[in-house]
Structures are given as structure tokens and as C-alpha cells.
CSV table of C-alpha atoms in Angstrom, one decimal:
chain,number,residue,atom,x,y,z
A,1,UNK,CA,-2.4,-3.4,8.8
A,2,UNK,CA,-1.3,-1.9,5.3
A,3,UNK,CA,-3.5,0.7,3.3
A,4,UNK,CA,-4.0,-0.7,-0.3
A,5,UNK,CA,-4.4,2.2,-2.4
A,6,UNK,CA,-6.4,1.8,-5.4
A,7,UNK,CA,-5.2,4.9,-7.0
A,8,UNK,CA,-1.6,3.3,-7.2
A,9,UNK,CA,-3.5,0.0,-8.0
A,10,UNK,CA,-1.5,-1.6,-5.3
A,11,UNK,CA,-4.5,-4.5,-5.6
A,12,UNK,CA,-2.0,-5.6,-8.5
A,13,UNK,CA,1.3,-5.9,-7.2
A,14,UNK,CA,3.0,-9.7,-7.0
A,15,UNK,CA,3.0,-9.3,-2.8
A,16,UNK,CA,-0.9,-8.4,-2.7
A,17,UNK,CA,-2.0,-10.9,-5.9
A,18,UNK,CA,-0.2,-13.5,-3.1
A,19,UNK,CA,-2.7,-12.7,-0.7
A,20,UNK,CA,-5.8,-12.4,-2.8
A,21,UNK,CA,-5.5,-13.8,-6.5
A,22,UNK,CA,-9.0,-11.8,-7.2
A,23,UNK,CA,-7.3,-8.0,-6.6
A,24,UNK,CA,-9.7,-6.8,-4.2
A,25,UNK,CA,-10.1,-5.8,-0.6
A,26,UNK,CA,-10.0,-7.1,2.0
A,27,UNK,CA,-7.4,-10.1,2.0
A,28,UNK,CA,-5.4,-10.5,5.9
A,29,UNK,CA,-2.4,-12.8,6.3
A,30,UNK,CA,-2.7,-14.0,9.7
A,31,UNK,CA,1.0,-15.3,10.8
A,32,UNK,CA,-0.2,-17.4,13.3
A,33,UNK,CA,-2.7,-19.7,11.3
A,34,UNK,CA,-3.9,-22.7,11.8
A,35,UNK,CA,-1.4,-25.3,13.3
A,36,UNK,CA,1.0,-22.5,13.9
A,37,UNK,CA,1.5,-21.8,10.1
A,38,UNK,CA,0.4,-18.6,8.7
A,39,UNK,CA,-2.6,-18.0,6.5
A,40,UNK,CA,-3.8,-15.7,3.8
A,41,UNK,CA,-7.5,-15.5,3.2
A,42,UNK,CA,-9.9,-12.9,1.4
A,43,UNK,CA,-13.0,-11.9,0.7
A,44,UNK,CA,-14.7,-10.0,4.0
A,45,UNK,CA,-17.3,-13.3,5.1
A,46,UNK,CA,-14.5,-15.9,5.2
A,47,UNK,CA,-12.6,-13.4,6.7
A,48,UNK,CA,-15.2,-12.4,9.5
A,49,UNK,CA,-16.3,-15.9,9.8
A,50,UNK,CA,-12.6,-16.9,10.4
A,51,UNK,CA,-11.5,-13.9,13.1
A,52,UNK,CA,-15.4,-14.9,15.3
A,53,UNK,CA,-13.8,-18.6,15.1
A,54,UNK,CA,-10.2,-18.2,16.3
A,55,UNK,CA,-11.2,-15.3,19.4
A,56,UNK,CA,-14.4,-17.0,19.8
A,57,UNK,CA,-15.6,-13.4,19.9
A,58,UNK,CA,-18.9,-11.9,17.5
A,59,UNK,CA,-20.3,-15.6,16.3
A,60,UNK,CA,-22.1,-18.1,18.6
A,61,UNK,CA,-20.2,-21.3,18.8
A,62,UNK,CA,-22.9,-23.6,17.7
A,63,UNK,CA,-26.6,-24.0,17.4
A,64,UNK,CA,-29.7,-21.8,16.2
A,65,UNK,CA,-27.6,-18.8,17.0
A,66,UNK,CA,-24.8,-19.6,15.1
A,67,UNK,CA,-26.8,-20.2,11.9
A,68,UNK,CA,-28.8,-17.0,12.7
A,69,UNK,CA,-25.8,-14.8,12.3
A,70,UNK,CA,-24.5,-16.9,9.6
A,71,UNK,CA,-27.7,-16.4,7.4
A,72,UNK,CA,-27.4,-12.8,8.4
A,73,UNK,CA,-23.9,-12.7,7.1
A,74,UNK,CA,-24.8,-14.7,3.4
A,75,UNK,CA,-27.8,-12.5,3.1
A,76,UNK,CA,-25.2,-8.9,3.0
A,77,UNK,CA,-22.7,-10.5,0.8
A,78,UNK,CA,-25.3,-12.4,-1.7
A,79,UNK,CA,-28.0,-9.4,-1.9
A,80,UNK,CA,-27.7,-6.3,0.4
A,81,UNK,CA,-23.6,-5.5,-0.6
A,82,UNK,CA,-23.6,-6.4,-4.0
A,83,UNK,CA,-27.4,-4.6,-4.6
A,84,UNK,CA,-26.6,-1.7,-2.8
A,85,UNK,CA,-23.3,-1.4,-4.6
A,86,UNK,CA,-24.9,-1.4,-7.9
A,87,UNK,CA,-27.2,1.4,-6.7
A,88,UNK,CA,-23.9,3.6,-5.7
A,89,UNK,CA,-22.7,2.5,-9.0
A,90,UNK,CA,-25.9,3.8,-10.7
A,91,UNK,CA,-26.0,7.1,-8.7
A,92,UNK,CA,-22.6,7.8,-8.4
A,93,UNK,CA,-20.1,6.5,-10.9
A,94,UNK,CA,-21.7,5.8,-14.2
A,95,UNK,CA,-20.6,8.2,-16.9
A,96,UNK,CA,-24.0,9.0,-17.8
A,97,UNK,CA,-27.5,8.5,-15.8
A,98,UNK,CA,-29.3,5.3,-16.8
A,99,UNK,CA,-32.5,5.7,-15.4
A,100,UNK,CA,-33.5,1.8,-15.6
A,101,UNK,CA,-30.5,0.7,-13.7
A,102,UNK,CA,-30.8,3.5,-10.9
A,103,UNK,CA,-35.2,2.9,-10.6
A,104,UNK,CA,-33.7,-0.9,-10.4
A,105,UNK,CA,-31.1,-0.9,-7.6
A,106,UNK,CA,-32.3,2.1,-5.8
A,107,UNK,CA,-36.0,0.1,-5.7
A,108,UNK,CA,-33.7,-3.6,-4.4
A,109,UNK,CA,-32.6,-1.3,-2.0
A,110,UNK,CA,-35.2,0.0,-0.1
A,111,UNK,CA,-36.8,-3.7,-0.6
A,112,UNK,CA,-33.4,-4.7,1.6
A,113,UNK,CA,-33.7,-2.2,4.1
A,114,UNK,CA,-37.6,-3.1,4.6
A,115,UNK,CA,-36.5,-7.1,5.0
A,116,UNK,CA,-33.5,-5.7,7.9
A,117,UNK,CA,-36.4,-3.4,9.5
A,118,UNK,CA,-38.7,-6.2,10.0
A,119,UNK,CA,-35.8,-8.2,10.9
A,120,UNK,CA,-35.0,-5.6,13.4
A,121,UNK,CA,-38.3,-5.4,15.1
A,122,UNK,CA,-38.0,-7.8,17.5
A,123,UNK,CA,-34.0,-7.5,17.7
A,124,UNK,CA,-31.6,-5.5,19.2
A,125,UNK,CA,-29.1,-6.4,16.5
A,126,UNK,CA,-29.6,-8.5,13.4
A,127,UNK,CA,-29.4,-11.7,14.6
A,128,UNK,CA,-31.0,-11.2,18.0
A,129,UNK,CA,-29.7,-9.8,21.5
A,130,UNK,CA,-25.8,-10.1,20.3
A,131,UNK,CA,-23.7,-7.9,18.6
A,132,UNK,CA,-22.3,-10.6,15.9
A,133,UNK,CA,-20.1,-10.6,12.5
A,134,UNK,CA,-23.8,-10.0,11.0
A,135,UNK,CA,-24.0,-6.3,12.2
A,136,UNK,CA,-20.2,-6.1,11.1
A,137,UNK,CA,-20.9,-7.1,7.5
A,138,UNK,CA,-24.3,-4.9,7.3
A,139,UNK,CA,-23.5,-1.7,8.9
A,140,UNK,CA,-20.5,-0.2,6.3
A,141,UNK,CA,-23.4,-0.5,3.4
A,142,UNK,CA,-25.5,0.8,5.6
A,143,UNK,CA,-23.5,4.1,6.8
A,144,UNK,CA,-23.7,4.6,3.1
A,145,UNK,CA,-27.9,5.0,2.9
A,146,UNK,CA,-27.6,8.7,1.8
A,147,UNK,CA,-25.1,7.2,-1.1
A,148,UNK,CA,-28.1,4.9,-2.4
A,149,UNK,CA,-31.2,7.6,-1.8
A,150,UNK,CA,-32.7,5.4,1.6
A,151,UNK,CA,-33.9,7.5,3.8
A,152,UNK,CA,-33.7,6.4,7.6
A,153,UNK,CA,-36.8,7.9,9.2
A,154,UNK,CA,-38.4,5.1,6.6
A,155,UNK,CA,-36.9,2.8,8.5
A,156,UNK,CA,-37.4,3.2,12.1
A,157,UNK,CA,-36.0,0.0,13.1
A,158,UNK,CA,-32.9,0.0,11.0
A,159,UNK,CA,-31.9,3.6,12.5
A,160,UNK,CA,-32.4,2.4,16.0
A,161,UNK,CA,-29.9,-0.8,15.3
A,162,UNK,CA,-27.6,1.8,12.7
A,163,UNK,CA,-27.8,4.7,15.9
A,164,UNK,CA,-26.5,1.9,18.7
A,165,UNK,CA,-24.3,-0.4,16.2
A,166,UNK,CA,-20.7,2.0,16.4
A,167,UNK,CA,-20.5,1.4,20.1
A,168,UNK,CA,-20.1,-2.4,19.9
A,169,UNK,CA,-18.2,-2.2,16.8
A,170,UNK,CA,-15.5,0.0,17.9
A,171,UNK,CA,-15.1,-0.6,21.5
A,172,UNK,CA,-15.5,3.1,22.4
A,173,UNK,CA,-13.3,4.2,19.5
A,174,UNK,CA,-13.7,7.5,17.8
A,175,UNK,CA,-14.5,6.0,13.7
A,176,UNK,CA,-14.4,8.3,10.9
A,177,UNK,CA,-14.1,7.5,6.9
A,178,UNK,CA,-11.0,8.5,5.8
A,179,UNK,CA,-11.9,8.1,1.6
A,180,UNK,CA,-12.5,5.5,-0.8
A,181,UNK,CA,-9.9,2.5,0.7
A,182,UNK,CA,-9.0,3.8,4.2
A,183,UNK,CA,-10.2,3.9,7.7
A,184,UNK,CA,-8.8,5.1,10.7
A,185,UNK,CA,-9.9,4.4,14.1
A,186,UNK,CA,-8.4,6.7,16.8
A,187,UNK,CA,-8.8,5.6,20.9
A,188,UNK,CA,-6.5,7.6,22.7
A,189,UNK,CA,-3.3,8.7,21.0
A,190,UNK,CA,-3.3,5.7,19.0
A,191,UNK,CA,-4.3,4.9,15.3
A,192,UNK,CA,-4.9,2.2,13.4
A,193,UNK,CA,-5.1,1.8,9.2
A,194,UNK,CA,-7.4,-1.0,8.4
């Protein structure tokens, strides 16, 4: 793994452009590809969608399931990512406070997080019983509900999935955020940049 700072804008060196001709995070080069040959491949659904298929780990191989965490997965990177981005946008980075665009994205917001609580009602994760790419995708936007003015206690449902979600996701790992582009998982003496 290989931090990609944005404050160097590493995103726009020759070697990363390679990877990901879009300049943005995530991109992997997987060496041992399909048929043997090694593979780039970017943006962070193809990417999930592609690590469940090759460890046959996180993503039902076929069947209702399979299209249940699939949905799951097209629903965080078509509304709640990019909505509750332009909430932290609005909030956070805008040089001066627009108050249509934060009553807009803060409002999509909390709709998302009341369509994952009823989701969540009669599942232990989003998709059902399994931990799947789903919860993967969902739970980094959600760590960030303070960032985009959602409290939890609202939604009862999504607090009990967000309180039991870091145990599947880390195998046991200590997680902490380590700034804008880096995280570093610790288990035992080792770490990890991802």
C-alpha cells in the first residue's frame, strides 16, 4: 500500500495517472490479475466489487443476496457518498456559508440516514445477516455523521449497525483516522497504510 498525499498532489504524478486516469483515490494495482496478469482498477465499488470476487469473501456469490448487497453498494456511491459529501462541502470547506446548499445536503442527508434506519430494522447489517462490501462502502460516510450535523440517537437503527460494524470490518484491529488521505490500522506490532 502507498499513502497518496494530496498536499503534494501525488494524484497527479505519471505513475498514479497510470493507475487511475481520473486523479482520485482509491485506484489498487493488483499484480496477480486476472489470468496471471496484473491489473489496475479505481474507483472504490469496482474495486470492492472486484476484491469480494477474487477471495470470495464480503459478497454472496449469486442470487437475491448478491443483488441485495449490490443495490446496497450502488445506493452509497450514487446518493449517500456523493450527498453526504456535498453536505461536508457545505459545512466544512466553502469559503463562505451558503445557506441553500447546507438546508439542501444536510436535509438529503438525514433523508439517507432515515432510508438505512428502516433498512436496518429488520437487519443486522445492510444487506441482511452478513457483513458484506455494502457495510464497507457505507460505514466511512457514516463515521463522519458529526461532519454533516446527523445526529445518531435519531437513528436508532443505524447506531446499532454503526456500534457493531468496526468489528467485522477490521478483524479485531485497533482503526483510527490518521487525516484527510491516510489510515492506519494497527493489530499487534504491525501497521498498515491504506
Amino acid at each position: 500500500a502507498h499513502l497518496v498525499s494530496f498536499e503534494t498532489q501525488d494524484q497527479f504524478t505519471p505513475e498514479f495517472l497510470s493507475l487511475n486516469p481520473n486523479n482520485k483515490i482509491p485506484a489498487i494495482l493488483d499484480p496477480d490479475g486476472p489470468n496471471g496478469e496484473p491489473m489496475a482498477l479505481w474507483e472504490s465499488g469496482a474495486i470492492l466489487i472486484y476484491l469480494a470476487d477474487k477471495t470470495q469473501k464480503f459478497l454472496p456469490a449469486a442470487g437475491v443476496a448478491r443483488y441485495d448487497s449490490l443495490q446496497w453498494l450502488m445506493w452509497q456511491m450514487g446518493g449517500f457518498g456523493p450527498m453526504l459529501g456535498q453536505a461536508h462541502h457545505f459545512l466544512r470547506a466553502a469559503p463562505s456559508k451558503i445557506e441553500y446548499g447546507i438546508k439542501r445536503y444536510v436535509d438529503e442527508a438525514k433523508r439517507l440516514y432515515g432510508v438505512l434506519d428502516k433498512q436496518l430494522a429488520g437487519n443486522a447489517f445492510v444487506a441482511g445477516d452478513e457483513f458484506t462490501i455494502a457495510d464497507m462502502s457505507i460505514f466511512p460516510w457514516a463515521a463522519r455523521h458529526e461532519w454533516h450535523t446527523v445526529n445518531l440517537a435519531d437513528f436508532p437503527n443505524v447506531k446499532r449497525w454503526y456500534d457493531i460494524v468496526p468489528a467485522p470490518a477490521t478483524n479485531g484491529a485497533k482503526v483510527r483516522m490518521m487525516g484527510r488521505n491516510e489510515l492506519v490500522a494497527r493489530k499487534g506490532a504491525s501497521s498498515v497504510r491504506v
